[in-house]
CSV table of C-alpha atoms in Angstrom, one decimal:
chain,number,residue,atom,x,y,z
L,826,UNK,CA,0.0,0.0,0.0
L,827,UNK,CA,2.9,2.4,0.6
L,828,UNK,CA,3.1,3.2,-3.6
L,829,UNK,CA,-0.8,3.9,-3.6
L,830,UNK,CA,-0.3,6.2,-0.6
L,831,UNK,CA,2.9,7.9,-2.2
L,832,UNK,CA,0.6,8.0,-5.5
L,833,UNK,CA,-2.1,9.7,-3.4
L,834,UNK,CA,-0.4,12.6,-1.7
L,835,UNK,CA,1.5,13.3,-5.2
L,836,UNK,CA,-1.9,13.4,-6.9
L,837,UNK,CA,-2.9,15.8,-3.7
L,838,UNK,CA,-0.3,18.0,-3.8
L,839,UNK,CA,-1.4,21.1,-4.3
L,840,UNK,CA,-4.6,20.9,-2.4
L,841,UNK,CA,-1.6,20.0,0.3
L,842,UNK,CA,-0.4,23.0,-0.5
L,843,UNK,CA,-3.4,25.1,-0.5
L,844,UNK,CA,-4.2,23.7,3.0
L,845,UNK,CA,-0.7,25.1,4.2
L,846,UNK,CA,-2.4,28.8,2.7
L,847,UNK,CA,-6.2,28.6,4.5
L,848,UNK,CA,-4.1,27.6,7.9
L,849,UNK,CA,-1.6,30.4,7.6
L,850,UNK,CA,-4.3,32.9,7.0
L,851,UNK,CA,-6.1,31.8,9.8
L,852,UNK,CA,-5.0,33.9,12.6
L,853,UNK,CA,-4.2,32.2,15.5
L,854,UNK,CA,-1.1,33.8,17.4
L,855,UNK,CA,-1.1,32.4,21.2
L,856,UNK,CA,-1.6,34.3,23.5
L,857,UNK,CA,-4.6,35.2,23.1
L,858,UNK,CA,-4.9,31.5,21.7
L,859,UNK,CA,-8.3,31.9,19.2
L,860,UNK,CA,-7.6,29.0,17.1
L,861,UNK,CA,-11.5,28.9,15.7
L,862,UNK,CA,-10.3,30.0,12.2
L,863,UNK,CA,-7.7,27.7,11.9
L,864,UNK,CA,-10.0,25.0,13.6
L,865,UNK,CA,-12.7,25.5,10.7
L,866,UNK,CA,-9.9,25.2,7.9
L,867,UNK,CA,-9.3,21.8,9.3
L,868,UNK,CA,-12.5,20.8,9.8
L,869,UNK,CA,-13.6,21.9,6.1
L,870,UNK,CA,-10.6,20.1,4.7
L,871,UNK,CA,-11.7,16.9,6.2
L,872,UNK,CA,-15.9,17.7,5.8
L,873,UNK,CA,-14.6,18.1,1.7
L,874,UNK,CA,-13.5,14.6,1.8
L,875,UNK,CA,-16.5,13.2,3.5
L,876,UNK,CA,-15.2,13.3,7.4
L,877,UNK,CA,-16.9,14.7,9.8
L,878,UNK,CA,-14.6,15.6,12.9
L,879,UNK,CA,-16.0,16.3,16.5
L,880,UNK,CA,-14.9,19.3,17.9
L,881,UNK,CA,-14.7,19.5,21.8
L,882,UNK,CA,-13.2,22.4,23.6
L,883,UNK,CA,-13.2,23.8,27.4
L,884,UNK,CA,-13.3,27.3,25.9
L,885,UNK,CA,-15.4,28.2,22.9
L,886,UNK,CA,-12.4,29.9,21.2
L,887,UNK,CA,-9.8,27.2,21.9
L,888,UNK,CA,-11.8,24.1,20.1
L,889,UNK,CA,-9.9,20.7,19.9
L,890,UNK,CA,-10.6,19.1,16.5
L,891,UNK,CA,-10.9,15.2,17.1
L,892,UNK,CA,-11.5,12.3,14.5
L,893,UNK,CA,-11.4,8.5,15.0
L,894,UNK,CA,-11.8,6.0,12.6
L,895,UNK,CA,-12.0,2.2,13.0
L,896,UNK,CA,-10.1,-0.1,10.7
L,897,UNK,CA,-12.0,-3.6,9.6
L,898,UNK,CA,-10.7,-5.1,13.0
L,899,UNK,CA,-9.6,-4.8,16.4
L,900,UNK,CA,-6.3,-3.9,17.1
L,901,UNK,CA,-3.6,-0.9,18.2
L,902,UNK,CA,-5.0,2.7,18.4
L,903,UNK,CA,-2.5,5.1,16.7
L,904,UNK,CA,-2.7,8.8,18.2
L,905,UNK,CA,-2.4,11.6,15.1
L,906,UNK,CA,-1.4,15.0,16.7
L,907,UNK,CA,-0.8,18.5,15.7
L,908,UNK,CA,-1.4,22.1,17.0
L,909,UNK,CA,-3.4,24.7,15.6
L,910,UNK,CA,-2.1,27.6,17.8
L,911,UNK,CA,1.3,29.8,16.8
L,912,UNK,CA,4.0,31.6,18.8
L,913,UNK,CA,3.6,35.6,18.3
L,914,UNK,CA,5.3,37.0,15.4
L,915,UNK,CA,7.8,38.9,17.6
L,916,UNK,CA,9.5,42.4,15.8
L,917,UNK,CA,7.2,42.3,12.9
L,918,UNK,CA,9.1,44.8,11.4
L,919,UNK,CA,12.1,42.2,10.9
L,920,UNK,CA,9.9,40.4,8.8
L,921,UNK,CA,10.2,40.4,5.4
L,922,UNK,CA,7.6,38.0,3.8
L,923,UNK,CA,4.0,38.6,5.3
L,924,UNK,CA,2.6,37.0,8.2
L,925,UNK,CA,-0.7,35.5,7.6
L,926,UNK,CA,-0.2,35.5,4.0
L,927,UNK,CA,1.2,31.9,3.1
L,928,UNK,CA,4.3,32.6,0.0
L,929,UNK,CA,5.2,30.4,-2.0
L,930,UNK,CA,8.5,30.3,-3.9
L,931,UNK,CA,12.4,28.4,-4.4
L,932,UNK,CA,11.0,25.2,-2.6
L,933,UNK,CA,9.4,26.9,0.5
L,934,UNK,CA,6.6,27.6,1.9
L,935,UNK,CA,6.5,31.0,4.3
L,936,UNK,CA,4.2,32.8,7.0
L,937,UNK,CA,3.0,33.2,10.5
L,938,UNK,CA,3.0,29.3,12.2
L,939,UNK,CA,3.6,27.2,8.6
L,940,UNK,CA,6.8,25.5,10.5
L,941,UNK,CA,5.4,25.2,14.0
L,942,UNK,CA,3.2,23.9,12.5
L,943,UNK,CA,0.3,24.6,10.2
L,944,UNK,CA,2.4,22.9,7.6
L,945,UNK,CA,2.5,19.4,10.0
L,946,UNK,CA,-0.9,19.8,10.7
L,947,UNK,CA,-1.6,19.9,7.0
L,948,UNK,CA,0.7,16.8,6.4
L,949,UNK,CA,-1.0,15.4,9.4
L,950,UNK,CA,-4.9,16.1,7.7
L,951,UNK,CA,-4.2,14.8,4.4
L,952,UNK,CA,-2.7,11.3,5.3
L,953,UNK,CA,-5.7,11.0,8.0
L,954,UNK,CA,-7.8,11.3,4.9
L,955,UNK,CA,-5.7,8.9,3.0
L,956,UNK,CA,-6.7,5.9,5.9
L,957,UNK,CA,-9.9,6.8,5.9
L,958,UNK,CA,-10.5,6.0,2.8
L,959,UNK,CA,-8.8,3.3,3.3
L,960,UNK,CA,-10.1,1.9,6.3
L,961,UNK,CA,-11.1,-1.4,5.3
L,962,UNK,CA,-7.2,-2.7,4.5
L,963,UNK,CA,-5.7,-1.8,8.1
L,964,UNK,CA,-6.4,-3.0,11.8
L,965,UNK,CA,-7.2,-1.0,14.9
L,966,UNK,CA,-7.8,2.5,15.4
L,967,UNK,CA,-6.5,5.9,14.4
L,968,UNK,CA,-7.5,9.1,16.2
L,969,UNK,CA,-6.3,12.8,14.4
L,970,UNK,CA,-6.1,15.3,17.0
L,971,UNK,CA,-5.3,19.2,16.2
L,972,UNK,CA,-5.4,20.9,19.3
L,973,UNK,CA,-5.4,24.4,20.9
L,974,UNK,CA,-3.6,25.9,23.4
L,975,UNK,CA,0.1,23.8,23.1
L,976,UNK,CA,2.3,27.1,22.3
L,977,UNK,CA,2.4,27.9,25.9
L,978,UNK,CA,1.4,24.5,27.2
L,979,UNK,CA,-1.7,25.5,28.3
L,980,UNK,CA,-4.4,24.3,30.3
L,981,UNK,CA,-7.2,24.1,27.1
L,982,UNK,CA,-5.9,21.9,24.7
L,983,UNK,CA,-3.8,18.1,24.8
L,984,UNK,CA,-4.0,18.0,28.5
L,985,UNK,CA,-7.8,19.0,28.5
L,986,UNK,CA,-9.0,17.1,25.8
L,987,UNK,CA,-7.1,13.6,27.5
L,988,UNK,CA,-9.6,14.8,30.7
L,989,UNK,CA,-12.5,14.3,29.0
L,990,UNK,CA,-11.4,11.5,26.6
L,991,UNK,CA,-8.7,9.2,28.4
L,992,UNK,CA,-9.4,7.1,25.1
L,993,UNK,CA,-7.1,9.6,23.3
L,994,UNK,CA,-4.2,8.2,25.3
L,995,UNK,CA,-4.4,5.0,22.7
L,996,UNK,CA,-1.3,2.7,22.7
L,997,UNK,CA,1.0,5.1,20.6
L,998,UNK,CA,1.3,9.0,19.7
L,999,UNK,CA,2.7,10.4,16.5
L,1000,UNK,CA,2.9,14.4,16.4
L,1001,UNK,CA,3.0,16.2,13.4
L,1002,UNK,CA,5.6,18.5,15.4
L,1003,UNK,CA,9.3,18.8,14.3
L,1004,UNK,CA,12.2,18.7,16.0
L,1005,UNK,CA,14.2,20.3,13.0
L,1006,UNK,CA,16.2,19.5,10.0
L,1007,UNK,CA,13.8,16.2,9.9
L,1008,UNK,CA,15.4,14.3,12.5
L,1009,UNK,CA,13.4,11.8,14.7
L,1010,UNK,CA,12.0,13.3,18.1
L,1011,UNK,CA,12.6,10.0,20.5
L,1012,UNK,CA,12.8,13.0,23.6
L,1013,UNK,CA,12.6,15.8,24.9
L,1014,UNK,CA,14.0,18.1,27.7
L,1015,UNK,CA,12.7,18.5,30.7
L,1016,UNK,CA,11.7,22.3,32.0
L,1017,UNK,CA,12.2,24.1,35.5
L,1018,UNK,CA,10.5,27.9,36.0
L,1019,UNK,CA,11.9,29.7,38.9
L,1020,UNK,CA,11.6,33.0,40.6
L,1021,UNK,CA,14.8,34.0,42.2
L,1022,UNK,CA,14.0,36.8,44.8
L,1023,UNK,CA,16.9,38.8,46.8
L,1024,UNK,CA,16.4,41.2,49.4
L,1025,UNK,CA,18.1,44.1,51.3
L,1026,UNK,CA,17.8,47.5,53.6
L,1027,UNK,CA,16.8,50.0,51.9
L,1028,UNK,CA,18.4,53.5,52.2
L,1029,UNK,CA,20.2,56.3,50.2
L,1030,UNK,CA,22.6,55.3,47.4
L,1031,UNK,CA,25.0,57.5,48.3
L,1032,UNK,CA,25.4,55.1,51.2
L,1033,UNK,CA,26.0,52.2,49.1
L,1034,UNK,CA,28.3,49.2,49.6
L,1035,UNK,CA,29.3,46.3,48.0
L,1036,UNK,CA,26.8,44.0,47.8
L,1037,UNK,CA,24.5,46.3,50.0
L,1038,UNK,CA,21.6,46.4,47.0
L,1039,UNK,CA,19.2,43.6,46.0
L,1040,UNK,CA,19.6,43.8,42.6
L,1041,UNK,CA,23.4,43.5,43.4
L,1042,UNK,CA,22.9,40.0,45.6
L,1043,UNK,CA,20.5,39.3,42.8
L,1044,UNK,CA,23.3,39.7,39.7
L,1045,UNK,CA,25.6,37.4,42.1
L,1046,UNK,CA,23.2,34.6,42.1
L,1047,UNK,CA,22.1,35.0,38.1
L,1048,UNK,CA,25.9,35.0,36.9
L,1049,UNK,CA,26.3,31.4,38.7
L,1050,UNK,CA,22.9,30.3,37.4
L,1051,UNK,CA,24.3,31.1,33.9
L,1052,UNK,CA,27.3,29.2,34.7
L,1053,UNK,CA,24.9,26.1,34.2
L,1054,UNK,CA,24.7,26.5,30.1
L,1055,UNK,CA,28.3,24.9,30.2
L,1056,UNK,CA,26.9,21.6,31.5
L,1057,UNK,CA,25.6,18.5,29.5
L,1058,UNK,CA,24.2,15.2,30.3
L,1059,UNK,CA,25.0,11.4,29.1
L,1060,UNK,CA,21.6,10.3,27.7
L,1061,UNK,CA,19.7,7.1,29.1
L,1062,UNK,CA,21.3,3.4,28.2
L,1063,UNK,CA,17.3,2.8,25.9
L,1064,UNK,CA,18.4,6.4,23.9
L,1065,UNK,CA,21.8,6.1,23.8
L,1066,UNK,CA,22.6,6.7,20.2
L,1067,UNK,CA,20.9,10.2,20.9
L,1068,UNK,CA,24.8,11.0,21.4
L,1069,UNK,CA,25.6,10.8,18.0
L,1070,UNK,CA,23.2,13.3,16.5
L,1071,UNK,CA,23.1,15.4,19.9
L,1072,UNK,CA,24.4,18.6,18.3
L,1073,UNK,CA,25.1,21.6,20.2
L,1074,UNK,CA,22.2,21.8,22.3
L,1075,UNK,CA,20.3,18.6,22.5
L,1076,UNK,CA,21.9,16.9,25.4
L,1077,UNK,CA,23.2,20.5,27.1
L,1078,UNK,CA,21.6,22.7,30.2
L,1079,UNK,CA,20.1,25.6,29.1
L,1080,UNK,CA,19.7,28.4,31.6
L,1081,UNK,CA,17.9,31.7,30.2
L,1082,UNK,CA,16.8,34.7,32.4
L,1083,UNK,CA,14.0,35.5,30.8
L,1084,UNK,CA,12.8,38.5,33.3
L,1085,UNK,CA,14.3,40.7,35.9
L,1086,UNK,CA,12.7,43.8,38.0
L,1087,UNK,CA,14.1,45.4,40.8
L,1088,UNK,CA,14.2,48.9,42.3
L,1089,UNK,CA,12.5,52.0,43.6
L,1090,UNK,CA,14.3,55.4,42.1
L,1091,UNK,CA,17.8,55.8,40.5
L,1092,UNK,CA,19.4,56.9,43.6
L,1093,UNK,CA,18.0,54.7,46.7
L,1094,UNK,CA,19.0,51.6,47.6
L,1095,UNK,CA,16.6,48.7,46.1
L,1096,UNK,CA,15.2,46.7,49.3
L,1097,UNK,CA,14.0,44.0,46.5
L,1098,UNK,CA,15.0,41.7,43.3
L,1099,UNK,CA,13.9,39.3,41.4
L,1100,UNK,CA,14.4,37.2,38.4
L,1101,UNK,CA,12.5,34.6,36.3
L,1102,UNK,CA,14.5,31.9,34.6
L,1103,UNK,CA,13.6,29.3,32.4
L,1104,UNK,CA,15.9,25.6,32.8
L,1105,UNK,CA,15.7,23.6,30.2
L,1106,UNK,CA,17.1,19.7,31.4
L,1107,UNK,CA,18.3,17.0,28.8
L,1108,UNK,CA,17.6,13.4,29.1
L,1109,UNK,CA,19.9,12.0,31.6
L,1110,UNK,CA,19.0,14.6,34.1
L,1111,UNK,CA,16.0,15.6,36.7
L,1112,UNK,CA,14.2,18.5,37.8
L,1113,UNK,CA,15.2,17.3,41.7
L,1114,UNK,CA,18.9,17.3,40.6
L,1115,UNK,CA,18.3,20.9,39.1
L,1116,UNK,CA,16.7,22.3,41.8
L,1117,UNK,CA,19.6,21.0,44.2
L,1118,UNK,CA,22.0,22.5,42.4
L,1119,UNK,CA,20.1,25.9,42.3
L,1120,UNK,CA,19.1,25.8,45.8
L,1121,UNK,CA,23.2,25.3,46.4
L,1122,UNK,CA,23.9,28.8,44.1
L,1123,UNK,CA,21.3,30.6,46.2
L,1124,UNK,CA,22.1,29.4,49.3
L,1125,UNK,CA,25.4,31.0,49.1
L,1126,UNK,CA,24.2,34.6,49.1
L,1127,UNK,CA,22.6,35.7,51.9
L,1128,UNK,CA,19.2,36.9,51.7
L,1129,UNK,CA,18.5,34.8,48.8
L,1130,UNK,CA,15.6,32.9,48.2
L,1131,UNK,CA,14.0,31.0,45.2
L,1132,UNK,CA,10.7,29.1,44.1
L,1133,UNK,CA,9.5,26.6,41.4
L,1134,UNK,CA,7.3,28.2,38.9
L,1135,UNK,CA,6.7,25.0,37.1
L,1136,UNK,CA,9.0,22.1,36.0
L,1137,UNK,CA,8.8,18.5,34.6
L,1138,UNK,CA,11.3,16.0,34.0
L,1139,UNK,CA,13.1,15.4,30.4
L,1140,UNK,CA,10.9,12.4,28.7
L,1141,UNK,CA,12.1,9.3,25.8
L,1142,UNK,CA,10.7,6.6,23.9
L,1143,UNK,CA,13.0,3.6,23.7
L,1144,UNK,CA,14.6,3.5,20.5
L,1145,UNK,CA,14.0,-0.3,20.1
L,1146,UNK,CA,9.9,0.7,20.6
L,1147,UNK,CA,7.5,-0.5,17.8
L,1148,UNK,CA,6.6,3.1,17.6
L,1149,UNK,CA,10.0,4.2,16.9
L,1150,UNK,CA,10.9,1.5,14.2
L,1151,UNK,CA,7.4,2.3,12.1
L,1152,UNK,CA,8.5,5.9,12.2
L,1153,UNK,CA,12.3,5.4,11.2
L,1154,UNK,CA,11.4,2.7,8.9
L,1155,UNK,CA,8.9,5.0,7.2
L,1156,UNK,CA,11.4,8.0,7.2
L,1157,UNK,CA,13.8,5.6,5.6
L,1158,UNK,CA,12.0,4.7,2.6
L,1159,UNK,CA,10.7,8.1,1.4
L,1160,UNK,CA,13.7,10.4,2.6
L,1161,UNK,CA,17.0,8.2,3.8
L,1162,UNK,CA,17.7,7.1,7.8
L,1163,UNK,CA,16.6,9.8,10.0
L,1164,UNK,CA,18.8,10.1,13.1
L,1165,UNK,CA,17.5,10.3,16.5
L,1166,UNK,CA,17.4,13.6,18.4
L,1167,UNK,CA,16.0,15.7,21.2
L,1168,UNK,CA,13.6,17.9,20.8
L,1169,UNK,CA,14.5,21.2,22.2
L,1170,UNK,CA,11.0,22.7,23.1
L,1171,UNK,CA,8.4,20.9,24.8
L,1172,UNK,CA,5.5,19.3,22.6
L,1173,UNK,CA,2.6,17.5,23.5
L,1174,UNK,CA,4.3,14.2,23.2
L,1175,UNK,CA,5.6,14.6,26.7
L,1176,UNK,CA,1.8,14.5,27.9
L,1177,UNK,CA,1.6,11.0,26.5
L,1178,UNK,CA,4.8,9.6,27.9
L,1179,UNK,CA,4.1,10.7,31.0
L,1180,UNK,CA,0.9,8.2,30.7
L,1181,UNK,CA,3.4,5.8,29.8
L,1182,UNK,CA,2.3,6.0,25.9
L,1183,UNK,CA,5.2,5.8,23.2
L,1184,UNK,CA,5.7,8.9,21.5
L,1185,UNK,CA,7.3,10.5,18.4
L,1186,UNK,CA,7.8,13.8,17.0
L,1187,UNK,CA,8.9,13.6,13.5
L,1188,UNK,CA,7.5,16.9,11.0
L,1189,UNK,CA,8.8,19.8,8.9
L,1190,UNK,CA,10.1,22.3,11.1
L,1191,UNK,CA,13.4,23.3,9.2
L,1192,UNK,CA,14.8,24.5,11.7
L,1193,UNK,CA,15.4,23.9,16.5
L,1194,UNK,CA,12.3,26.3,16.5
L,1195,UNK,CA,10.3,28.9,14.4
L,1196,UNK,CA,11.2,32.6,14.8
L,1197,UNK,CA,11.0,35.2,11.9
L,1198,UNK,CA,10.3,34.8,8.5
L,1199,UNK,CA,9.0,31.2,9.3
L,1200,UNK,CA,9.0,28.5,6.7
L,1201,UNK,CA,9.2,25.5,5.5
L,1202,UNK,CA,10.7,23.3,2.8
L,1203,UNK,CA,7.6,22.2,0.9
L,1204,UNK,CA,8.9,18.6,-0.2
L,1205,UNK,CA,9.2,18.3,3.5
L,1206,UNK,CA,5.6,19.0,4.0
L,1207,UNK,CA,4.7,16.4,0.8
L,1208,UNK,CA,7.3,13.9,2.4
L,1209,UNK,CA,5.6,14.0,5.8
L,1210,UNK,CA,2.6,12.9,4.6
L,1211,UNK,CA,3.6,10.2,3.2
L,1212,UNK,CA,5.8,9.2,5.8
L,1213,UNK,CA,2.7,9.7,8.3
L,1214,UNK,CA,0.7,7.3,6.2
L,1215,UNK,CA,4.0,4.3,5.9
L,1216,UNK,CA,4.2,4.6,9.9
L,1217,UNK,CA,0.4,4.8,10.8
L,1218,UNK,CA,0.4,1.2,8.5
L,1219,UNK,CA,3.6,-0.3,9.9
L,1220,UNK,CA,2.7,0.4,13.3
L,1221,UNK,CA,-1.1,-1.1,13.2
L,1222,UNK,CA,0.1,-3.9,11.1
L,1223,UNK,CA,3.4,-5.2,13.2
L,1224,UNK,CA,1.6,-6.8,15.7
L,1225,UNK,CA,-0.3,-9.0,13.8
């Protein structure tokens, strides 16, 4: 079946494509998170091929676009996901193709969200559409799932939707979600929010010693919290090849202060500091080890304190995982071997590991993470399809 499904997302190419267009012009920048536009792009795509998705959302304008279909028999349930939400744009005035406005020229595609990822999503739509059609020839169950509310990992989308239907979790989950350059997304790092707060008399500046101000006591503490970007971690024995493909970043500590506030007037003393950071913790390393190690750095400057924002550990898939070997074997045949990586951001994969359900992000983000001028390589977006529709069948089929 692979040729008719390569044959059928040729043939559909440029409705592909014009997919990629009605989701980049439909606005949905998060926060404030309206994803009804793109939502009804999704949902007309799939109604124009005889579907009819439910739509189920704990906010009217974050809807959760869900679809199951049933093969001729019993067997695994295969989780389809995506994200219809998109980071903000950022300085728009750095951007020089337009925003919500998909272009279309030397092999990419451009516009507000198409790599994280209206253009997965797409990929995602059309090879659900391909096994539905097709439903009689495969086992088990498929469920499509484009959700709202992932781009700040909110409360109104995957995590939501698994409340209200726990037979989402299914026994695997493929997201439509890159983790860049095509690579294969067996993890993902682990996050720690903190507040760092410092403390101190107030009084005149002009009275001023060393270390006397917060923001002072607070610079102290954020210098040795940067000193953690130098560290890296030795991945889990069932990921261990992530090691070859690691990169720069994928198995390193990432410490970013994000925000910073402090202060009454130029010349008085600030009585008060603080700082936000955002701890990003490869595979091979915990949030409990993290916040050791920063409870250490504060403890060492007096009137120092700190406090979890939020935090979750890094998350895998075993690389030897049926899940895993659909995916790579699919990947294989259409593009070459894929290597194995770590996803830098979070997705909503790491919502169904943490139920214990294999997961895999594998789409075309070109790129660690979408920023300005967004894009992506259209053959990528054509490949993924196909490689969505070779995994979905490798994985329902290897058990029996």
């Amino acid at each position: 079946m692979s040729d008719a499904a390569d044959a059928f997302v040729d043939a559909n190419r440029e409705a592909l494509v014009a997919l990629c267009g009605e989701l980049v012009a439909a606005k949905s920048v998060n926060p404030p998170g309206d994803v009804r536009a793109a939502a009804g792009v999704v949902t007309g795509f799939l109604a124009a091929h005889g579907i009819e998705p439910e739509i189920l959302a704990a906010r009217v304008e974050k809807p959760n676009v869900v679809l199951d279909i049933a093969g001729h028999e019993a067997g695994r349930h295969l989780v389809l996901n995506g994200h219809l939400d998109t980071i903000p744009p950022g300085d728009e005035s750095r951007w020089t193709v337009p925003l919500h406005a998909m272009g279309r020229g030397e092999g990419r595609l451009t516009g507000l969200g198409i790599g994280n990822m209206k253009g997965g999503v797409a990929a995602l739509a059309l090879a659900t559409v391909f096994l539905h059609q097709r439903k009689d020839t495969w086992p088990g169950r498929v469920s499509f799932t484009a959700v709202a509310d992932e781009t700040v990992f909110g409360p109104d989308g995957a995590d939501w939707l698994l409340g209200v239907r726990p037979d989402l979790q299914g026994d695997a989950f493929l997201c439509g979600e890159g983790p860049g350059f095509m690579g294969l997304g067996l993890a993902e790092k682990g996050l720690l929010w903190i507040e760092v707060e410092a403390l101190a008399p107030g009084g005149q500046g002009m009275l001023s010693t060393r270390g006397s101000g917060a923001p002072a006591r607070l610079a102290e503490i954020l210098s040795a919290l940067d000193a953690l970007n130098d560290e890296h971690a030795i991945p889990p024995p069932e990921v261990a090849q992530l090691a070859q493909h690691a990169g720069e970043h994928g198995l390193r500590v990432t410490a970013n202060c994000g925000r910073i506030a402090g202060g009454i007037f130029t010349s008085q003393v600030a009585p008060r500091a603080t700082a936000e950071l955002d701890i990003r913790i490869p595979p091979g390393l915990t949030v409990a080890l993290m916040e050791a190690r920063v409870d250490a750095i504060v403890r060492a400057v007096p009137n120092v304190s700190w406090r979890r924002i939020k935090a979750w550990d890094p998350n895998w898939t075993a690389a030897d995982s049926d899940l895993v070997r659909a995916v790579g074997a699919a990947a294989a045949d259409v593009r070459g071997p894929a290597p194995a990586v770590v996803r830098l951001p979070a997705s909503d994969a790491s919502r169904w590991r943490a139920r214990g359900v294999d997961a895999v992000c594998f789409g075309p983000q070109p790129t660690f993470a979408a920023g300005i001028d967004d894009f992506v390589h259209e053959q990528d977006v054509v490949d993924c399809a196909k490689i969505y529709i070779r995994a979905a069948l490798g994985y329902l089929t290897a058990a029996r």
